mmCIF file of C-alpha atoms in Angstrom:
data_model
loop_
_atom_site.group_PDB
_atom_site.id
_atom_site.type_symbol
_atom_site.label_atom_id
_atom_site.label_comp_id
_atom_site.label_asym_id
_atom_site.label_seq_id
_atom_site.Cartn_x
_atom_site.Cartn_y
_atom_site.Cartn_z
ATOM 1 C CA MET Q 1 5.208 -4.405 -30.072
ATOM 2 C CA ARG Q 2 4.997 -5.138 -26.336
ATOM 3 C CA PHE Q 3 4.239 -8.710 -25.320
ATOM 4 C CA VAL Q 4 2.439 -9.772 -22.141
ATOM 5 C CA THR Q 5 3.966 -12.626 -20.182
ATOM 6 C CA LEU Q 6 1.475 -15.388 -19.458
ATOM 7 C CA LYS Q 7 0.775 -15.807 -15.749
ATOM 8 C CA SER Q 8 0.710 -19.112 -13.946
ATOM 9 C CA GLU Q 9 -2.353 -20.412 -12.129
ATOM 10 C CA ASP Q 10 -0.788 -19.478 -8.784
ATOM 11 C CA GLN Q 11 -0.163 -15.897 -9.934
ATOM 12 C CA LEU Q 12 -3.766 -15.520 -11.073
ATOM 13 C CA ASP Q 13 -4.985 -16.931 -7.742
ATOM 14 C CA ILE Q 14 -2.893 -14.442 -5.748
ATOM 15 C CA GLN Q 15 -4.133 -11.523 -7.834
ATOM 16 C CA SER Q 16 -7.738 -12.598 -7.207
ATOM 17 C CA LEU Q 17 -7.049 -12.728 -3.469
ATOM 18 C CA HIS Q 18 -5.575 -9.229 -3.568
ATOM 19 C CA ARG Q 19 -8.600 -7.865 -5.435
ATOM 20 C CA THR Q 20 -10.922 -9.397 -2.851
ATOM 21 C CA ARG Q 21 -8.918 -7.988 0.051
ATOM 22 C CA ASP Q 22 -8.841 -4.549 -1.598
ATOM 23 C CA ARG Q 23 -12.636 -4.626 -1.935
ATOM 24 C CA LEU Q 24 -13.019 -5.543 1.744
ATOM 25 C CA VAL Q 25 -10.685 -2.723 2.781
ATOM 26 C CA GLY Q 26 -12.846 -0.285 0.791
ATOM 27 C CA GLU Q 27 -15.983 -1.616 2.463
ATOM 28 C CA ARG Q 28 -14.355 -1.234 5.884
ATOM 29 C CA THR Q 29 -13.399 2.369 5.154
ATOM 30 C CA ALA Q 30 -16.953 3.164 3.998
ATOM 31 C CA LEU Q 31 -18.374 1.515 7.127
ATOM 32 C CA ILE Q 32 -16.098 3.531 9.420
ATOM 33 C CA ASN Q 33 -17.117 6.751 7.648
ATOM 34 C CA GLN Q 34 -20.790 5.862 8.032
ATOM 35 C CA LEU Q 35 -20.309 5.144 11.728
ATOM 36 C CA ARG Q 36 -18.600 8.498 12.226
ATOM 37 C CA ALA Q 37 -21.391 10.250 10.300
ATOM 38 C CA VAL Q 38 -24.090 8.695 12.512
ATOM 39 C CA LEU Q 39 -22.304 9.949 15.627
ATOM 40 C CA PHE Q 40 -21.541 13.356 14.090
ATOM 41 C CA GLU Q 41 -25.246 13.956 13.343
ATOM 42 C CA ARG Q 42 -25.866 13.606 17.077
ATOM 43 C CA GLY Q 43 -23.111 16.052 18.011
ATOM 44 C CA LEU Q 44 -20.502 13.414 18.846
ATOM 45 C CA ILE Q 45 -17.196 14.177 17.119
ATOM 46 C CA ILE Q 46 -14.595 11.396 17.219
ATOM 47 C CA PRO Q 47 -10.849 12.148 16.752
ATOM 48 C CA LYS Q 48 -9.273 10.879 13.545
ATOM 49 C CA GLY Q 49 -7.714 7.445 13.531
ATOM 50 C CA ARG Q 50 -9.043 3.907 13.828
ATOM 51 C CA THR Q 51 -7.405 3.378 17.219
ATOM 52 C CA LYS Q 52 -9.062 6.489 18.681
ATOM 53 C CA LEU Q 53 -12.418 5.436 17.249
ATOM 54 C CA ASP Q 54 -12.146 1.974 18.815
ATOM 55 C CA ARG Q 55 -11.139 3.484 22.154
ATOM 56 C CA TRP Q 56 -14.075 5.931 22.074
ATOM 57 C CA LEU Q 57 -16.570 3.193 21.225
ATOM 58 C CA ARG Q 58 -15.220 1.050 24.032
ATOM 59 C CA GLU Q 59 -14.945 3.699 26.761
ATOM 60 C CA GLU Q 60 -17.235 6.630 25.909
ATOM 61 C CA LEU Q 61 -20.130 5.137 23.958
ATOM 62 C CA PRO Q 62 -22.028 3.621 26.953
ATOM 63 C CA ASN Q 63 -22.363 7.083 28.556
ATOM 64 C CA ALA Q 64 -22.622 9.162 25.365
ATOM 65 C CA PRO Q 65 -25.438 11.757 25.512
ATOM 66 C CA GLY Q 66 -28.030 12.202 22.764
ATOM 67 C CA LEU Q 67 -28.196 8.587 21.615
ATOM 68 C CA SER Q 68 -31.487 6.713 21.688
ATOM 69 C CA GLU Q 69 -31.781 3.026 22.443
ATOM 70 C CA ARG Q 70 -32.345 2.337 18.737
ATOM 71 C CA MET Q 71 -29.118 4.174 17.826
ATOM 72 C CA HIS Q 72 -27.193 2.128 20.375
ATOM 73 C CA LYS Q 73 -28.481 -1.038 18.683
ATOM 74 C CA LEU Q 74 -27.559 0.334 15.253
ATOM 75 C CA ILE Q 75 -24.033 1.212 16.372
ATOM 76 C CA ALA Q 76 -23.633 -2.241 17.924
ATOM 77 C CA ASP Q 77 -24.681 -3.780 14.588
ATOM 78 C CA LEU Q 78 -22.175 -1.616 12.688
ATOM 79 C CA ARG Q 79 -19.417 -2.545 15.132
ATOM 80 C CA ALA Q 80 -20.157 -6.252 14.681
ATOM 81 C CA GLU Q 81 -19.989 -5.834 10.899
ATOM 82 C CA LEU Q 82 -16.707 -3.949 11.280
ATOM 83 C CA GLN Q 83 -15.225 -6.750 13.382
ATOM 84 C CA GLN Q 84 -16.252 -9.295 10.745
ATOM 85 C CA LEU Q 85 -14.483 -7.286 8.037
ATOM 86 C CA ASP Q 86 -11.377 -7.012 10.229
ATOM 87 C CA THR Q 87 -11.365 -10.783 10.708
ATOM 88 C CA ARG Q 88 -11.695 -11.490 6.978
ATOM 89 C CA ILE Q 89 -8.998 -8.979 6.025
ATOM 90 C CA LYS Q 90 -6.583 -10.375 8.622
ATOM 91 C CA GLY Q 91 -7.258 -13.856 7.284
ATOM 92 C CA TYR Q 92 -6.134 -12.807 3.806
ATOM 93 C CA GLU Q 93 -3.082 -11.068 5.260
ATOM 94 C CA ARG Q 94 -2.064 -14.214 7.153
ATOM 95 C CA GLU Q 95 -2.392 -16.153 3.909
ATOM 96 C CA PHE Q 96 -0.175 -13.600 2.121
ATOM 97 C CA ALA Q 97 2.409 -13.858 4.901
ATOM 98 C CA GLU Q 98 2.526 -17.642 4.514
ATOM 99 C CA MET Q 99 2.898 -17.314 0.730
ATOM 100 C CA SER Q 100 5.764 -14.834 1.054
ATOM 101 C CA ARG Q 101 7.648 -17.191 3.394
ATOM 102 C CA SER Q 102 7.202 -20.266 1.213
ATOM 103 C CA ASP Q 103 8.073 -18.616 -2.129
ATOM 104 C CA GLU Q 104 11.789 -17.903 -2.602
ATOM 105 C CA ARG Q 105 11.324 -14.931 -4.950
ATOM 106 C CA MET Q 106 8.732 -13.253 -2.723
ATOM 107 C CA SER Q 107 10.923 -13.896 0.297
ATOM 108 C CA SER Q 108 13.768 -12.070 -1.466
ATOM 109 C CA LEU Q 109 11.490 -9.082 -2.087
ATOM 110 C CA LEU Q 110 10.826 -8.847 1.664
ATOM 111 C CA SER Q 111 14.484 -7.869 2.164
ATOM 112 C CA ILE Q 112 13.775 -4.497 0.484
ATOM 113 C CA PRO Q 113 12.842 -1.627 2.847
ATOM 114 C CA GLY Q 114 9.188 -0.642 2.463
ATOM 115 C CA VAL Q 115 8.200 -3.954 0.872
ATOM 116 C CA GLY Q 116 6.018 -6.062 3.154
ATOM 117 C CA VAL Q 117 3.951 -9.158 2.521
ATOM 118 C CA ILE Q 118 1.257 -7.203 0.644
ATOM 119 C CA ASN Q 119 3.744 -5.642 -1.778
ATOM 120 C CA ALA Q 120 5.829 -8.802 -2.120
ATOM 121 C CA THR Q 121 2.914 -11.060 -3.008
ATOM 122 C CA ALA Q 122 1.181 -8.498 -5.255
ATOM 123 C CA ILE Q 123 4.359 -7.696 -7.207
ATOM 124 C CA GLY Q 124 5.428 -11.329 -7.377
ATOM 125 C CA ALA Q 125 2.042 -12.255 -8.833
ATOM 126 C CA ALA Q 126 2.128 -9.350 -11.292
ATOM 127 C CA ILE Q 127 5.635 -9.630 -12.766
ATOM 128 C CA GLY Q 128 6.981 -13.030 -11.726
ATOM 129 C CA ASP Q 129 10.738 -12.985 -12.434
ATOM 130 C CA GLY Q 130 10.582 -9.559 -14.121
ATOM 131 C CA SER Q 131 11.587 -10.919 -17.521
ATOM 132 C CA ALA Q 132 8.821 -8.904 -19.224
ATOM 133 C CA PHE Q 133 10.875 -5.728 -18.634
ATOM 134 C CA GLN Q 134 14.286 -5.075 -20.156
ATOM 135 C CA LYS Q 135 15.397 -2.646 -17.453
ATOM 136 C CA ALA Q 136 14.316 -1.250 -14.113
ATOM 137 C CA ARG Q 137 13.010 1.999 -15.546
ATOM 138 C CA ASP Q 138 10.584 0.080 -17.758
ATOM 139 C CA PHE Q 139 9.011 -1.453 -14.655
ATOM 140 C CA ALA Q 140 8.765 1.947 -12.931
ATOM 141 C CA ALA Q 141 7.174 3.397 -16.074
ATOM 142 C CA TRP Q 142 4.738 0.474 -16.236
ATOM 143 C CA LEU Q 143 3.648 1.384 -12.692
ATOM 144 C CA GLY Q 144 3.221 5.053 -13.637
ATOM 145 C CA LEU Q 145 5.949 6.231 -11.227
ATOM 146 C CA VAL Q 146 8.042 8.170 -13.776
ATOM 147 C CA PRO Q 147 7.652 11.919 -14.490
ATOM 148 C CA ARG Q 148 5.270 13.011 -17.227
ATOM 149 C CA GLN Q 149 6.804 15.279 -19.857
ATOM 150 C CA VAL Q 150 4.999 18.325 -21.233
ATOM 151 C CA THR Q 151 6.681 19.972 -24.218
ATOM 152 C CA THR Q 152 5.707 23.330 -25.647
ATOM 153 C CA GLY Q 153 7.707 25.576 -27.939
ATOM 154 C CA GLY Q 154 10.474 23.009 -28.035
ATOM 155 C CA LYS Q 155 11.009 23.315 -24.269
ATOM 156 C CA PRO Q 156 10.455 20.045 -22.374
ATOM 157 C CA ARG Q 157 9.103 20.308 -18.836
ATOM 158 C CA LEU Q 158 8.693 17.491 -16.313
ATOM 159 C CA VAL Q 159 5.512 17.511 -14.242
ATOM 160 C CA GLY Q 160 3.857 14.910 -11.986
ATOM 161 C CA ILE Q 161 4.035 11.161 -12.417
ATOM 162 C CA THR Q 162 2.060 9.558 -15.252
ATOM 163 C CA LYS Q 163 -0.111 7.382 -12.921
ATOM 164 C CA ARG Q 164 -0.403 4.735 -15.604
ATOM 165 C CA GLY Q 165 -0.527 1.015 -15.029
ATOM 166 C CA SER Q 166 -1.730 -0.739 -11.898
ATOM 167 C CA THR Q 167 -3.108 1.724 -9.344
ATOM 168 C CA TYR Q 168 -3.082 -0.962 -6.647
ATOM 169 C CA LEU Q 169 0.645 -1.724 -7.035
ATOM 170 C CA ARG Q 170 1.579 1.944 -7.354
ATOM 171 C CA VAL Q 171 -0.358 2.992 -4.240
ATOM 172 C CA SER Q 172 1.004 0.040 -2.255
ATOM 173 C CA LEU Q 173 4.587 0.959 -3.147
ATOM 174 C CA ILE Q 174 3.989 4.610 -2.233
ATOM 175 C CA HIS Q 175 2.569 3.577 1.150
ATOM 176 C CA GLY Q 176 5.581 1.330 1.669
ATOM 177 C CA ALA Q 177 7.945 4.165 0.750
ATOM 178 C CA ARG Q 178 6.201 6.500 3.187
ATOM 179 C CA ALA Q 179 6.601 3.961 5.993
ATOM 180 C CA ALA Q 180 10.271 3.277 5.193
ATOM 181 C CA LEU Q 181 11.302 6.903 4.645
ATOM 182 C CA PRO Q 182 12.088 7.897 8.288
ATOM 183 C CA GLY Q 183 14.318 4.877 8.904
ATOM 184 C CA LEU Q 184 16.101 5.089 5.569
ATOM 185 C CA ALA Q 185 16.736 8.818 5.980
ATOM 186 C CA LYS Q 186 18.661 8.076 9.195
ATOM 187 C CA SER Q 187 20.679 5.181 7.767
ATOM 188 C CA ASP Q 188 24.353 5.533 6.856
ATOM 189 C CA THR Q 189 23.943 4.154 3.341
ATOM 190 C CA HIS Q 190 24.036 5.487 -0.192
ATOM 191 C CA LEU Q 191 20.232 5.334 -0.283
ATOM 192 C CA GLY Q 192 19.988 7.227 3.009
ATOM 193 C CA GLY Q 193 22.293 9.966 1.723
ATOM 194 C CA TRP Q 194 20.248 10.263 -1.459
ATOM 195 C CA ILE Q 195 17.043 10.674 0.575
ATOM 196 C CA ARG Q 196 18.556 13.315 2.877
ATOM 197 C CA ALA Q 197 19.792 15.334 -0.089
ATOM 198 C CA LEU Q 198 16.360 15.119 -1.698
ATOM 199 C CA LEU Q 199 14.577 16.155 1.514
ATOM 200 C CA ALA Q 200 16.737 19.275 1.646
ATOM 201 C CA ARG Q 201 15.372 20.584 -1.642
ATOM 202 C CA ALA Q 202 11.944 18.978 -2.198
ATOM 203 C CA LYS Q 203 8.667 18.517 -0.350
ATOM 204 C CA ARG Q 204 8.169 15.362 1.661
ATOM 205 C CA ASN Q 205 5.407 13.928 -0.533
ATOM 206 C CA VAL Q 206 7.595 14.424 -3.601
ATOM 207 C CA VAL Q 207 10.398 12.553 -1.835
ATOM 208 C CA VAL Q 208 8.003 9.727 -0.947
ATOM 209 C CA VAL Q 209 7.031 9.232 -4.590
ATOM 210 C CA ALA Q 210 10.675 9.477 -5.686
ATOM 211 C CA LEU Q 211 11.561 6.804 -3.128
ATOM 212 C CA ALA Q 212 8.706 4.624 -4.414
ATOM 213 C CA ASN Q 213 10.239 4.948 -7.885
ATOM 214 C CA LYS Q 214 13.619 3.922 -6.480
ATOM 215 C CA LEU Q 215 12.082 0.969 -4.628
ATOM 216 C CA ALA Q 216 10.316 -0.167 -7.808
ATOM 217 C CA ARG Q 217 13.665 -0.311 -9.606
ATOM 218 C CA ILE Q 218 15.213 -2.247 -6.711
ATOM 219 C CA VAL Q 219 12.247 -4.627 -6.751
ATOM 220 C CA TRP Q 220 12.807 -5.384 -10.429
ATOM 221 C CA ALA Q 221 16.535 -5.983 -9.861
ATOM 222 C CA VAL Q 222 15.855 -8.359 -6.955
ATOM 223 C CA ALA Q 223 13.121 -10.213 -8.870
ATOM 224 C CA LYS Q 224 15.368 -10.525 -11.916
ATOM 225 C CA SER Q 225 18.473 -11.712 -10.080
ATOM 226 C CA GLY Q 226 16.834 -13.693 -7.288
ATOM 227 C CA ARG Q 227 19.304 -12.254 -4.761
ATOM 228 C CA ARG Q 228 18.262 -10.509 -1.569
ATOM 229 C CA PHE Q 229 18.715 -6.749 -1.206
ATOM 230 C CA ASP Q 230 21.671 -5.599 0.903
ATOM 231 C CA ALA Q 231 22.008 -1.863 1.551
ATOM 232 C CA ARG Q 232 25.671 -2.329 2.529
ATOM 233 C CA LEU Q 233 26.508 -3.605 -0.954
ATOM 234 C CA VAL Q 234 24.784 -0.563 -2.454
ATOM 235 C CA ALA Q 235 26.862 1.696 -0.213
ATOM 236 C CA ALA Q 236 30.054 -0.091 -1.242
#
């Protein structure tokens, strides 16, 4: 029988804030896609990327051909809504940053490569001190970051990850691993050597997920012990 650790009021509050921010991020993505679709229907194709979209709207939109006065007003309304969403999302992120600095356990999680304020606060609210898991692999399995086994004819075969547990935490850790991968691959540490060896024989996306699994195990160890992560100690 698996028991669920009761969460404190602060943990429940942080999880509610994360759910609200995640909803706003989804609304912002949908709004950007709608804005691109409106322009695409009029033969205006914008390069991928939020920065390129903002630059095009700022520099090219006033002289863009094929746009009526009504469409200019509509695009201005969509841009204003987009700016409001940006402001609200940044407000939540500033609040998360303040939480991660004031909480000792979350501050320790920030010492791990690929773990920023979003990951630190979300994981800290989800698992607390990590006492609900007996070992690091249990936490990685709870996130759905371990390989799924398919057995037929008595021959076990490992396929993709199980994708069980919290999608939000799993995706956040994978994004963090993708951001930290280039720097870690160049580092002269045990973790850097492990990544370089894995890159030599596996695809990059596979390595990213494997690194997310590794980071999840490190996260549990840091949360359990309360000590900050030091790559030099791992190398030693």
